Structure formats: C-alpha cells, structure tokens
Short mmCIF file of C-alpha atoms and ligand atoms in Angstrom, two decimals:
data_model
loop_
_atom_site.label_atom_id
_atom_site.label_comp_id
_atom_site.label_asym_id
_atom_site.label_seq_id
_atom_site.Cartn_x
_atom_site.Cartn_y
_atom_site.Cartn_z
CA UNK A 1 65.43 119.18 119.44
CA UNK A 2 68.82 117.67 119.23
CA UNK A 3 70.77 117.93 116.07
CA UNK A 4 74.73 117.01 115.78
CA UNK A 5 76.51 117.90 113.05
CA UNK A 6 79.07 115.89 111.35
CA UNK A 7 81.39 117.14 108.23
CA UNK A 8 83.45 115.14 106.20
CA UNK A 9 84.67 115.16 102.58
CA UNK A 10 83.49 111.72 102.31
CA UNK A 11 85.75 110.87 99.21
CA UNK A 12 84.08 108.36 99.04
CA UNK A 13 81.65 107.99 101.90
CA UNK A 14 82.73 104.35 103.85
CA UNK A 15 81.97 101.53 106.91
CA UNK A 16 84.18 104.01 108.93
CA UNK A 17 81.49 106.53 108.40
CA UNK A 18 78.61 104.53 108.08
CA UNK A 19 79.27 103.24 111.51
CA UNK A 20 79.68 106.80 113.01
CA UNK A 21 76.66 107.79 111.60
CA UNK A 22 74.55 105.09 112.06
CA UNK A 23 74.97 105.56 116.06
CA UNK A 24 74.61 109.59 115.76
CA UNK A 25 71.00 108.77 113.68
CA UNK A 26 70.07 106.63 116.93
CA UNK A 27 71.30 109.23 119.73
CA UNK A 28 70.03 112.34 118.15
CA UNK A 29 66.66 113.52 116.78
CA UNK A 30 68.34 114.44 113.40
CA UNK A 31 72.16 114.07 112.03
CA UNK A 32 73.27 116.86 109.61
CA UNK A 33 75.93 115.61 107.55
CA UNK A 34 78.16 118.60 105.73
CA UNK A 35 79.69 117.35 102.76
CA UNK A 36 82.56 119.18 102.41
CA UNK A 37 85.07 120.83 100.00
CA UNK A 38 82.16 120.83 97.78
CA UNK A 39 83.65 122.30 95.19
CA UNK A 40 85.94 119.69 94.61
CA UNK A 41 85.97 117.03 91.61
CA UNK A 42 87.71 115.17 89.56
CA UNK A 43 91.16 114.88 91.17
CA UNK A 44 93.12 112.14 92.91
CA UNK A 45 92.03 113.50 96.14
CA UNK A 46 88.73 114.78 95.51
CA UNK A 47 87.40 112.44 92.72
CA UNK A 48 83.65 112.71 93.00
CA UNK A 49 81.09 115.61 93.05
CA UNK A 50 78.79 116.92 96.04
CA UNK A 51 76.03 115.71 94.14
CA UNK A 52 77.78 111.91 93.45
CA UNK A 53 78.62 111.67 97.14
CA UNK A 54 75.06 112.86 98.36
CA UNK A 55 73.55 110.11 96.25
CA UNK A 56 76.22 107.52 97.95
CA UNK A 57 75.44 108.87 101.66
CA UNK A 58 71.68 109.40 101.30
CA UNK A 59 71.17 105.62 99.17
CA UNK A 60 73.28 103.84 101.90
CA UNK A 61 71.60 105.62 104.57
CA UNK A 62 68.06 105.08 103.59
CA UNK A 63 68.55 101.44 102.71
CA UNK A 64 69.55 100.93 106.47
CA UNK A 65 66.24 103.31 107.52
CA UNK A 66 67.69 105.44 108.70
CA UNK A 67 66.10 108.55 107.64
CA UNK A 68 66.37 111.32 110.19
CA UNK A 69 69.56 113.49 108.12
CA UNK A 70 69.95 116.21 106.07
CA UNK A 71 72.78 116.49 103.54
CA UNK A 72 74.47 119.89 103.25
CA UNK A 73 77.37 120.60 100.91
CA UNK A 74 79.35 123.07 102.13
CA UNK A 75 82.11 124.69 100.05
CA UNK A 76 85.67 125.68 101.23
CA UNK A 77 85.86 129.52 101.85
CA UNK A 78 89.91 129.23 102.28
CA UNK A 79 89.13 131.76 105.89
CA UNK A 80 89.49 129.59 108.76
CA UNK A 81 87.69 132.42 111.28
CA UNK A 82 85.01 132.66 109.45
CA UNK A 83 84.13 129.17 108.51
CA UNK A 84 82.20 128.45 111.34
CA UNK A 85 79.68 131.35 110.17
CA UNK A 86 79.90 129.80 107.00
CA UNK A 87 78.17 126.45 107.78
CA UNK A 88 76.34 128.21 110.24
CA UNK A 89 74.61 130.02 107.36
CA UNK A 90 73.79 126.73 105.65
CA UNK A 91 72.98 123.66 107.80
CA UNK A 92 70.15 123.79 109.86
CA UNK A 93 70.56 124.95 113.31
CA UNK A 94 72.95 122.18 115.50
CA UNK A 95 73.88 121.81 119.12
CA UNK A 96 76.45 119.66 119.08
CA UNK A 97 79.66 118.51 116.50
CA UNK A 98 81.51 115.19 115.83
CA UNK A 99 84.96 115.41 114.01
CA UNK A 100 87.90 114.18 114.59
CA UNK A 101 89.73 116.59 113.03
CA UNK A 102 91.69 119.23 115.40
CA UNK A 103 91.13 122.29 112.98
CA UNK A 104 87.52 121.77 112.78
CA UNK A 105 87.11 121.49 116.41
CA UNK A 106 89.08 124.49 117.49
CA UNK A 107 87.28 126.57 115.14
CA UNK A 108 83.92 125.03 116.67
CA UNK A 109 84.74 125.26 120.09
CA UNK A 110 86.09 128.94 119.80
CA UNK A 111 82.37 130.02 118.98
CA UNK A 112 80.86 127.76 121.51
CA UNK A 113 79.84 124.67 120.51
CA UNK A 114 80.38 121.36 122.26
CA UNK A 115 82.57 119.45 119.81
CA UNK A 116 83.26 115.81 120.65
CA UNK A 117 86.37 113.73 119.18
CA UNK A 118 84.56 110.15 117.82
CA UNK A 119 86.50 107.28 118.03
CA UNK A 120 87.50 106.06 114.44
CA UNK A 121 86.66 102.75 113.72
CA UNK A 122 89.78 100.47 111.68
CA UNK A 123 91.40 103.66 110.81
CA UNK A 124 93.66 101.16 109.24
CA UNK A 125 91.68 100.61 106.04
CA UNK A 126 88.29 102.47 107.00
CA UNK A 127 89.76 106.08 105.39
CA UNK A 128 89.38 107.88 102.38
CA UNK A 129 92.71 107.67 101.18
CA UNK A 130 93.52 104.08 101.67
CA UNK A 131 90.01 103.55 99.22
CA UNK A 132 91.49 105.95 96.59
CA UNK A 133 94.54 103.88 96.62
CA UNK A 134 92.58 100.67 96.10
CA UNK A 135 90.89 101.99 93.36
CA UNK A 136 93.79 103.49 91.52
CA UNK A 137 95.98 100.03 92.28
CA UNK A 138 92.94 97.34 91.28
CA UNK A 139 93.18 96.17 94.67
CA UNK A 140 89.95 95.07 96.84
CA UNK A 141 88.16 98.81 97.75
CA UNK A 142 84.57 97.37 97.55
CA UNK A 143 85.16 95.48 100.53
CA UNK A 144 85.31 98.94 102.53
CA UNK A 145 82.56 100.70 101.18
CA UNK A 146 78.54 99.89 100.96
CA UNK A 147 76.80 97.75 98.18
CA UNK A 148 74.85 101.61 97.54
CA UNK A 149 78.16 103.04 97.15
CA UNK A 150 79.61 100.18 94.76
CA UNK A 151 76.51 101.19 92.89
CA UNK A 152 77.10 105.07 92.27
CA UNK A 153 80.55 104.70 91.60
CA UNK A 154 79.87 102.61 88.77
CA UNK A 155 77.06 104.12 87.31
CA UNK A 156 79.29 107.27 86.95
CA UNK A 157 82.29 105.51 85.47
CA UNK A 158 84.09 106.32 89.13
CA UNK A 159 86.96 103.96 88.74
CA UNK A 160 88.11 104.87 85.50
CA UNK A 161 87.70 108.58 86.51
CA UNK A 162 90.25 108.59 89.26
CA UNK A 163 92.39 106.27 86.99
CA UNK A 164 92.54 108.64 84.37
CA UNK A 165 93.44 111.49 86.91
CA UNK A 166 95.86 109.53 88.66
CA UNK A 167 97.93 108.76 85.24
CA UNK A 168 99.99 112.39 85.07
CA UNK A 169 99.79 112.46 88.86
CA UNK A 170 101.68 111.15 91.58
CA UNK A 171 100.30 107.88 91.24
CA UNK A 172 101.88 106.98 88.01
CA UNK A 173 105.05 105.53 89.59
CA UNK A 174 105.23 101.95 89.75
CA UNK A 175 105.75 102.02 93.47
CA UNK A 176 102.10 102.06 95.65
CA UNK A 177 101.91 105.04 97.74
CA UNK A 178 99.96 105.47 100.88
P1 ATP B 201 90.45 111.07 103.75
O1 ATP B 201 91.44 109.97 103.95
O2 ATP B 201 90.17 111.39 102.33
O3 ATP B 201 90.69 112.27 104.61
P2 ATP B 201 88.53 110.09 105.67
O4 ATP B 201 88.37 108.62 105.75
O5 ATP B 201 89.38 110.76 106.73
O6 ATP B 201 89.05 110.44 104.22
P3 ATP B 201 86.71 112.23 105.91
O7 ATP B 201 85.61 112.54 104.96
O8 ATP B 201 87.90 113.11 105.95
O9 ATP B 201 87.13 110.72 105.61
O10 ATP B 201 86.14 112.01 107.37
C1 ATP B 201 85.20 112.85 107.94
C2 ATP B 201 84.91 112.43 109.34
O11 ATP B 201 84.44 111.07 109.34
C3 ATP B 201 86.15 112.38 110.25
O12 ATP B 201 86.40 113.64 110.86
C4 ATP B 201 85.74 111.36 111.28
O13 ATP B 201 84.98 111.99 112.31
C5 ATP B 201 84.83 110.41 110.52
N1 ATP B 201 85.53 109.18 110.17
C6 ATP B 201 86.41 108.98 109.15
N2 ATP B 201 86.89 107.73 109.16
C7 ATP B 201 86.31 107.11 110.20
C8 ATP B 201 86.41 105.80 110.76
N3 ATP B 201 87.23 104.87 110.25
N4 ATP B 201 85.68 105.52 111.85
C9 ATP B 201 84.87 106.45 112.40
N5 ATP B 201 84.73 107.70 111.93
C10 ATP B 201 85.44 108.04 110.85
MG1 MG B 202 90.06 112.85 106.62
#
C-alpha cells in the first residue's frame, strides 16, 4: 500500500495545491494531507481554522472525485527533532513525503523517509501569501482558488475576518506589501 504524505498550512488551500494533489491522488493508493499549524486562527497569516480549511480541501477534492485522502491536522510542537514523531503519531502510516520546504525535508529524511521536492506550479500567484494579500487589498483572489473554496470562505465571513485582523497589523499602511 502506497501512501505519500503531503503537509501544508494551506492558508487557504489553492490551484497550486490542487494541482499537486490531484497528481499524488492518481500515483498513490491514498494521499494524506497534514494540515498544519493547526492551532492557528484568526491572524493575518493564519486566518482560518483546521476545521475551515478541512472543509475547503475535502469539498474541492471530492467535487473533482477524487476520494482516496485523509485529512490530518497536525499542531506545531515548537521541537523540530521531535516533530517527525509527532505526525508520525497521527497520520496514518506513509512511505513517502512531498514538500518543498527544506526544514520539513531534513527532518524527514534524518529518520528515513524518502522525501521528494515537487515542482511548484506559478509560484508567482499560486501561494498562500500572495491570496492573503488579495483578500486584504480587494484585488482578484478568487481567480486562484476553487469555486468550493470561494464557497467556505464566504459562508464563514472569511474576507472580512482577515480584514478586520489586518487593520492594527502590518497591513494597515497604504502601501501593498508582498
Ligand atoms: P504560504 O504563502 O502561506 O506559505 P503556500 O502557498 O506556500 O502558502 P503552504 O500551505 O505553505 O502554501 O504549502 C504547502 C505545500 O504545498 C508546499 O510545501 C508545496 O509542496 C505545496 N505547494 C504550495 N504552493 C504550490 C504551488 N504553487 N504549486 C505546487 N505545489 C505547491
Ligand atoms: Mg509556504
């Protein structure tokens, strides 16, 4: 049984990852998908909870059929050497792991696991904090995202969430900031 694991903090989950995803689902009998810094709400960078971006993964996911992932939030334990044992002891077992992220695959590889570096896809716009930015700044985010996810992020009030947030934050300046 092959399972790959891939983590992200999908804040909030986009085509970048859809597209990732979508060929893991198709090369692997199941995808775990960690969704990480669970923890984390309401903030600038963090604006939505586990639960909020399960129901945007798992509702653009099915709609596609694709059906062969589990969702596991995983919560930071702020101990690099023994985060690996961490998500070990919640996500099913995995034999291989996708990130693109050079702390997650040292730690990975140092216990043994084959960790492979995806490609990103439009890194350009297709990223997490280019999407925030959009949202804070009015400017076209639903263009990066799926219909499912347009969907969640209203029904919770999403927009004028991180709007709020951003207000005493950073963000208030008149200037954009990337
Ligand atoms: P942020 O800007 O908030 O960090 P992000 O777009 O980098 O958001 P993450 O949740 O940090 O999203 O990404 C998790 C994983 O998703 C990455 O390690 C990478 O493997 C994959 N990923 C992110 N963006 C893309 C993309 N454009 N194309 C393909 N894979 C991507
Ligand atoms: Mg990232």
């Amino acid at each position: 049984m092959m399972r790959a694991l891939i983590i992200g903090r999908f804040q909030p989950f986009h085509l970048g990852h859809l597209k990732i995803i979508e060929d893991l689902a198709k090369r692997h009998d199941y995808i775990i998908i960690g969704i990480g810094s669970a923890q984390e709400s309401h903030t600038v960078e963090n604006p939505f909870t586990a639960g909020e971006r399960h129901l945007m993964i798992a509702n653009s996911l099915e709609s596609r059929n694709i059906n062969n992932f589990y969702l596991v939030p995983i919560e930071d334990i702020y101990r690099n050497a023994l985060w690996v044992a961490h998500v070990e002891s919640i996500a099913p077992p995995f034999n291989v792991v996708y990130s693109a992220n050079p702390l997650v695959k040292r730690l990975f590889m140092e216990k043994g696991y084959k960790v492979i570096m995806p490609e990103l896809y439009r890194r350009d716009i297709y990223s997490g904090k280019e999407i925030r930015r959009r949202m804070i700044y009015d400017e076209n985010w639903q263009e990066l995202v799926t219909k499912e996810v347009i969907k969640v992020i209203d029904e919770i009030d999403g927009i004028n969430r991180i709007k709020e947030i951003a207000k005493n934050d950073e963000y208030s300046t008149d200037q954009p900031k990337k």
